[in-house]
Short mmCIF file of C-alpha atoms in Angstrom, two decimals:
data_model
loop_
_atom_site.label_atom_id
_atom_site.label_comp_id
_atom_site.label_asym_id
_atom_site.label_seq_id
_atom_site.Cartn_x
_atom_site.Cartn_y
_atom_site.Cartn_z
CA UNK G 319 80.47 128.34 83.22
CA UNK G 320 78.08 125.75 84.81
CA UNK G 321 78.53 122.48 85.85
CA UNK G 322 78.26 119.54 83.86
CA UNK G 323 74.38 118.61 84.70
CA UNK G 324 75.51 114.84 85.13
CA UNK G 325 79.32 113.97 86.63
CA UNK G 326 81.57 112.37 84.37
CA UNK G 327 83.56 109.44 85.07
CA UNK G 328 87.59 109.21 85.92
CA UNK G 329 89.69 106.35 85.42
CA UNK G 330 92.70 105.77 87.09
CA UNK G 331 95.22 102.99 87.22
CA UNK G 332 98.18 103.18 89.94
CA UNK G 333 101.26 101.54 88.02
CA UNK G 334 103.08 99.36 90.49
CA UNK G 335 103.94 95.79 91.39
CA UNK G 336 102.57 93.62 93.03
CA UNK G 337 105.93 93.23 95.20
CA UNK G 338 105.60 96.85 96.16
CA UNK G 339 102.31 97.46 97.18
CA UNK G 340 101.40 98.95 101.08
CA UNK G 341 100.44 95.44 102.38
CA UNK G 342 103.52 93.88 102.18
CA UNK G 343 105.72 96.73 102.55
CA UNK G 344 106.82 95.28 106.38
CA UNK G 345 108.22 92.13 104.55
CA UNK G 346 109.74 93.45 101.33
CA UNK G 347 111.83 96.30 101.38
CA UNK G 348 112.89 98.18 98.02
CA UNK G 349 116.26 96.81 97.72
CA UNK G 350 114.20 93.47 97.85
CA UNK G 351 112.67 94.42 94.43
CA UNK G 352 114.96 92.97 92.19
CA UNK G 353 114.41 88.81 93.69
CA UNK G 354 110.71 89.07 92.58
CA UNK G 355 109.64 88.33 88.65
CA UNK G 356 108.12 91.43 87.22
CA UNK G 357 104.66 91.51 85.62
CA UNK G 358 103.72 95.11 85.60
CA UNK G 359 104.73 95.80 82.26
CA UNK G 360 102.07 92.71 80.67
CA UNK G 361 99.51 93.42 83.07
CA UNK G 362 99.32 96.96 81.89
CA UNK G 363 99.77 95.85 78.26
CA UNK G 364 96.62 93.70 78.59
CA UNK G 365 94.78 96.71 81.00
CA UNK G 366 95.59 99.01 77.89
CA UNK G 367 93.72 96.06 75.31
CA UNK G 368 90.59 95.81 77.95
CA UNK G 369 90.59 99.74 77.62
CA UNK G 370 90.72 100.26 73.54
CA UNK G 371 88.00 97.27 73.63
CA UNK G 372 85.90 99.50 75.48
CA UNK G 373 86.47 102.39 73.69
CA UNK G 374 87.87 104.32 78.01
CA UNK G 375 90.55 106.59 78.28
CA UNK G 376 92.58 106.53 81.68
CA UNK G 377 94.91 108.46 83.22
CA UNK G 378 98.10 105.79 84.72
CA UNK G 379 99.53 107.31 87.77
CA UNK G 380 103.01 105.88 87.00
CA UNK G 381 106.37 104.87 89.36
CA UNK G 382 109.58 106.00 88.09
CA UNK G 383 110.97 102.64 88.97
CA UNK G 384 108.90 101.48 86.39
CA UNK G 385 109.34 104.15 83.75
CA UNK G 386 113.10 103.52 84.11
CA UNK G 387 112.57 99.93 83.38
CA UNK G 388 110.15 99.83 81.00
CA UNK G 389 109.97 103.31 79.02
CA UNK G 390 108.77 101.54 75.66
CA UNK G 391 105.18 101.23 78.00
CA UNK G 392 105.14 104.54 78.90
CA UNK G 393 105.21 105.43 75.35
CA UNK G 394 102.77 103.00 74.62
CA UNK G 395 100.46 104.16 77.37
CA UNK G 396 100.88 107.94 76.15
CA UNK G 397 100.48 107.20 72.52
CA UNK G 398 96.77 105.37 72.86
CA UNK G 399 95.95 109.02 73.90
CA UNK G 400 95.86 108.08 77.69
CA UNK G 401 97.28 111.11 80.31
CA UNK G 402 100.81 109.93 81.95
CA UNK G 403 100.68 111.19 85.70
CA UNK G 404 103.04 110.75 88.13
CA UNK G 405 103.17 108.11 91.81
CA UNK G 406 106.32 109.39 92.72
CA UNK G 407 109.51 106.93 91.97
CA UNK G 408 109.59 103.79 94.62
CA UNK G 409 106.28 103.95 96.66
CA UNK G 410 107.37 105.39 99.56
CA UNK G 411 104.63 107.07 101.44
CA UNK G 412 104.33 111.00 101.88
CA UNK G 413 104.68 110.46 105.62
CA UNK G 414 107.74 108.54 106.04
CA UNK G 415 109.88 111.31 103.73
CA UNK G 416 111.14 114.66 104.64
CA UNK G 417 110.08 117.97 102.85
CA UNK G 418 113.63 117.66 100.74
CA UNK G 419 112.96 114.28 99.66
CA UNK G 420 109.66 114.34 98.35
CA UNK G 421 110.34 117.02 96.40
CA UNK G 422 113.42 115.15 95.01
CA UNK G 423 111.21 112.40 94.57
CA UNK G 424 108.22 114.28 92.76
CA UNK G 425 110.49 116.29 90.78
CA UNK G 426 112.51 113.50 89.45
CA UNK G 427 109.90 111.06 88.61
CA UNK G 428 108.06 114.02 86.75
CA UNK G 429 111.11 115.34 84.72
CA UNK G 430 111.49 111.32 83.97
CA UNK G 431 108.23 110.52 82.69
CA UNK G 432 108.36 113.71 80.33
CA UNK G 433 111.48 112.75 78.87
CA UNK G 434 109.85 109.62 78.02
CA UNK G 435 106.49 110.73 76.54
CA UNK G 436 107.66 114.19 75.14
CA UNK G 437 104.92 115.99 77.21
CA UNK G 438 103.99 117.81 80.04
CA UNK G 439 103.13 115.63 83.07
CA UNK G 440 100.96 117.37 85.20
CA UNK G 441 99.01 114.72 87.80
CA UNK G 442 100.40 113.27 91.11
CA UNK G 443 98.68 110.87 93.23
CA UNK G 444 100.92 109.67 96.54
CA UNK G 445 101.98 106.32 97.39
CA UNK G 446 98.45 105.21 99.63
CA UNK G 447 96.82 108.09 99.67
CA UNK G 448 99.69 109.23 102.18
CA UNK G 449 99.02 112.86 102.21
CA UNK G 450 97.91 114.22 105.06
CA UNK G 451 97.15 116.77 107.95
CA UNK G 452 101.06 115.21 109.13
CA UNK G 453 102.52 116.46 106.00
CA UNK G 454 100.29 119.25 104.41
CA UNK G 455 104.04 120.38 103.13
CA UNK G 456 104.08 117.92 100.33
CA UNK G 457 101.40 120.62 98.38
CA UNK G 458 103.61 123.46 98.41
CA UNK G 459 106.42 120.82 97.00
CA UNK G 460 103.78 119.15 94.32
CA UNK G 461 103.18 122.70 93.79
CA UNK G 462 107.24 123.70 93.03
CA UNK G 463 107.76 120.83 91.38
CA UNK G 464 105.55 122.02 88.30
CA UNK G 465 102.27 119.79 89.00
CA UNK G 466 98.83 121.37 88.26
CA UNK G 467 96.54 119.08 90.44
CA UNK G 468 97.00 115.96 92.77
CA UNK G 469 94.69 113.04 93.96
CA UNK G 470 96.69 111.86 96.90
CA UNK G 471 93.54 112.23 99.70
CA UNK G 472 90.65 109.56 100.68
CA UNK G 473 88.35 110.97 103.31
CA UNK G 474 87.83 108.23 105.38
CA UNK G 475 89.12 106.47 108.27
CA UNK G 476 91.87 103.30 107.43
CA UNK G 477 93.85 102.15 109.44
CA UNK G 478 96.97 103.08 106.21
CA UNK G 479 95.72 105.93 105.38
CA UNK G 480 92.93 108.35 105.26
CA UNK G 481 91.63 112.19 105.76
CA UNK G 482 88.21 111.93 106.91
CA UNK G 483 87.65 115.62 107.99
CA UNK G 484 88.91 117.09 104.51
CA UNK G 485 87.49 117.62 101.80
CA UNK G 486 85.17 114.96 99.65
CA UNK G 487 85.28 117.22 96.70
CA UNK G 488 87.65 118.61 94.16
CA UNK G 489 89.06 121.67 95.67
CA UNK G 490 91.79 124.35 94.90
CA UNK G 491 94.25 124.68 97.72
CA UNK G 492 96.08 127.50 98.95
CA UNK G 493 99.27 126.72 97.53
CA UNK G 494 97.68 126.62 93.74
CA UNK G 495 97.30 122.93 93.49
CA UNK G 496 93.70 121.14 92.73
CA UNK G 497 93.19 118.36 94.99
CA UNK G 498 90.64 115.56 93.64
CA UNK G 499 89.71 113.01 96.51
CA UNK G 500 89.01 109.81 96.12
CA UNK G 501 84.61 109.51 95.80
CA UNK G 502 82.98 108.53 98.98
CA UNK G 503 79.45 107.87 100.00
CA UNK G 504 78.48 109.07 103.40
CA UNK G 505 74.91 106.96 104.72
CA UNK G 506 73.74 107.45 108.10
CA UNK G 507 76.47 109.58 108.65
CA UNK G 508 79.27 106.98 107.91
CA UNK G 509 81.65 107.75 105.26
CA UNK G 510 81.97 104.94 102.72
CA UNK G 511 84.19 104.48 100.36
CA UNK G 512 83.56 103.71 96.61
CA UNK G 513 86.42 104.57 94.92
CA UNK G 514 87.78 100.86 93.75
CA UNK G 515 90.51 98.59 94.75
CA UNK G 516 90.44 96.24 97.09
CA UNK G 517 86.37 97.16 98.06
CA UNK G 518 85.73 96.64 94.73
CA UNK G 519 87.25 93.20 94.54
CA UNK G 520 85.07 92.50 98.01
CA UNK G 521 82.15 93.34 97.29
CA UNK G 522 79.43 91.83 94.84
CA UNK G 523 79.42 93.56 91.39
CA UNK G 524 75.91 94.95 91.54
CA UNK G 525 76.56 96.75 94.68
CA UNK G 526 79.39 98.49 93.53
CA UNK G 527 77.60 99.38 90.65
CA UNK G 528 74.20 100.84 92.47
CA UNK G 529 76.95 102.76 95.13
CA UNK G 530 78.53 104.58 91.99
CA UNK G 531 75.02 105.14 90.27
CA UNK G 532 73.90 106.74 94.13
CA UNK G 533 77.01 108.68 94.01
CA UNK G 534 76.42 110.19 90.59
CA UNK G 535 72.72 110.55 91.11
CA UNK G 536 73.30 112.94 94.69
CA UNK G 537 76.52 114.59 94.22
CA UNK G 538 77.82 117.32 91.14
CA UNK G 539 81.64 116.14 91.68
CA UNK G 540 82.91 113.55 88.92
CA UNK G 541 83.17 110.34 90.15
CA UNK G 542 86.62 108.69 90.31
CA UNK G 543 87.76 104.92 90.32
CA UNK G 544 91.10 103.59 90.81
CA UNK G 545 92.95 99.98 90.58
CA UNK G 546 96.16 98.10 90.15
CA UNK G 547 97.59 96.42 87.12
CA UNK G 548 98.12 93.16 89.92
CA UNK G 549 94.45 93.07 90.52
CA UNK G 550 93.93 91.13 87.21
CA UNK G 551 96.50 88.67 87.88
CA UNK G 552 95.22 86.03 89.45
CA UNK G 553 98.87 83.97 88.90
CA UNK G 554 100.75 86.08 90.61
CA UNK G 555 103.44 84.75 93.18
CA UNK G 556 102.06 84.81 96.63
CA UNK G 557 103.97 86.86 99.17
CA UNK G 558 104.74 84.45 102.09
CA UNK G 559 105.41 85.56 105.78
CA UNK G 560 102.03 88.13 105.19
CA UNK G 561 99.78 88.68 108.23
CA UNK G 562 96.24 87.40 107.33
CA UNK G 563 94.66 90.68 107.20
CA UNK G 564 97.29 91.58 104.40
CA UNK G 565 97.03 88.67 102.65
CA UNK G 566 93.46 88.51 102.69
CA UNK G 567 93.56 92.09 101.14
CA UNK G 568 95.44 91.57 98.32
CA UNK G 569 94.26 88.64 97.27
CA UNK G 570 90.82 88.67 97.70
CA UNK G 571 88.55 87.95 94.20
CA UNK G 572 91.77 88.16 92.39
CA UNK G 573 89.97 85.71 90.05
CA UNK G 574 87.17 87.93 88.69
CA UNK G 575 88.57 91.40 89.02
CA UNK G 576 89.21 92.03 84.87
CA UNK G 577 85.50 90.32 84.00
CA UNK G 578 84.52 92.93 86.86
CA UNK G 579 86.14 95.84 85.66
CA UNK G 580 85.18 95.55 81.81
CA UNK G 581 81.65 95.24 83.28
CA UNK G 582 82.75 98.70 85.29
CA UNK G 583 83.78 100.00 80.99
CA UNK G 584 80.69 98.73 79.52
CA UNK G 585 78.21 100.04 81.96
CA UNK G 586 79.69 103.73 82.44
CA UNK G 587 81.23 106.30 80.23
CA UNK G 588 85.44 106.55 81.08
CA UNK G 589 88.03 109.11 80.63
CA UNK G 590 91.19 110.37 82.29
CA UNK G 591 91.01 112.97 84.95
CA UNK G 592 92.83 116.12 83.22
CA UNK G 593 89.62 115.71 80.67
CA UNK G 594 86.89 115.06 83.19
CA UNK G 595 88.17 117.73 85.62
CA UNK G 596 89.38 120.13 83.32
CA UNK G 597 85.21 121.92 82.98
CA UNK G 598 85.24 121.67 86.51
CA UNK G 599 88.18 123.75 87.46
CA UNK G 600 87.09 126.05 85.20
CA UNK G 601 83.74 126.72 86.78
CA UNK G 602 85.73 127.22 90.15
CA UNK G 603 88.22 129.43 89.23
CA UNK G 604 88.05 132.75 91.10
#
């Protein structure tokens, strides 16, 4: 089978809190959760109206913390004909668990989502992108634990995260497992990322725009783009006690994020990554 003569577009949405992202994990600790108001379950609600509007499918990589709280979403989410996938159960990173927790942890969360939807859930993505030449284990788990692919890599350099010597493409592993990367750009041999979040919120709409068209014009891989039901909530509460750095990355162009990504719907063509990817892992199999 031959590739797809144009790359098609994934869309992904990592459901979480804004009191449990990365940036502010140093100051709020899990067992801190329950002091801060919750507003993941309306900020996906009106994610999922900004979708049907635009006609995009997604796929919702998904905490089981949230599933347990709020399976009538989930449902929701599964029913518009999106693809449930799985972000592990509290956002801990790959790299601060053992082998015997994160499977636990994968496991659960998965057996939990598909008791909620009533179907197979077969996508991972890891807490920050947090796996990792460290922790190379956590495929073989993914793999045990019944998944069928995982984007849980960004090949770049950051200081939370990154694995700029693997892969940029979507690859099949030796343990069975697909591994989709997040999209990069490399330009006079620096390796730029393009993939959403917090760069997309920085940088100027039409830039992000001609990087993703560049991307798609040079490179036979689907393009993928990610982002957080807190980046289109502007009246969130602010996390105090922050460095600036952290602050300054989640809060940056809170403000125009959802008039940003429904430009992102309009202008390109979106569905959820078991569809997009599913004619290219047939063209690799052996």
């Amino acid at each position: 089978m031959q590739l797809p003569s144009r790359p098609l577009q994934a869309l992904t949405i990592d459901i979480e809190d804004y009191f449990q992202v990365a940036a502010f994990e140093n100051k709020i600790q899990p067992s801190d959760w329950g002091k801060y108001p919750i507003r993941v379950d309306r900020n996906t609600y009106r994610i999922l109206d900004i979708f049907e509007q635009n006609q995009a499918k997604a796929t919702f990589f998904i905490l089981g913390w949230v599933a347990e709280k709020f399976p009538e979403l989930i449902r929701e989410i599964h029913q518009r004909g999106h693809e449930v996938a799985s972000h592990g159960f509290s956002h801990i990173k790959a790299t601060a668990q053992t082998p015997e927790d994160f499977l636990q942890d994968v496991r659960s969360t998965k057996a939990l989502l598909e008791d909620i939807i009533g179907a197979e859930v077969t996508g991972y993505r890891a807490p920050s992108f947090s796996i990792c030449a460290e922790n190379e284990w956590a495929f073989a788990c993914l793999k045990e634990a019944g998944y069928v692919y995982s984007s849980s890599t960004y090949p770049i350099k950051h200081d939370h995260y990154g694995t700029p010597y693997w892969p940029a493409e979507p690859y099949l592993r030796k343990e069975g497992l697909w591994e989709f990367p997040m999209p990069i750009l490399t330009i006079k041999g620096r390796q730029i990322p393009i993939a959403g979040g917090g760069y997309f919120r920085l940088l100027p709409y039409w830039l992000s725009k001609a990087l993703i068209q560049r991307y798609l014009q040079n490179n036979t891989s689907p393009y993928m783009f990610y982002f957080h039901p807190w980046e289109i909530d502007h009246e969130q509460p602010r996390i105090e006690g922050a460095s600036f750095k952290s602050r300054f990355r989640h809060y940056v162009n809170l403000k125009r994020m959802e008039h940003k990504v429904a430009r992102l719907l309009q202008d390109f063509e979106w569905s959820t990554v078991q569809q997009v990817f599913e004619q290219y892992q047939s063209s690799h199999k052996a």
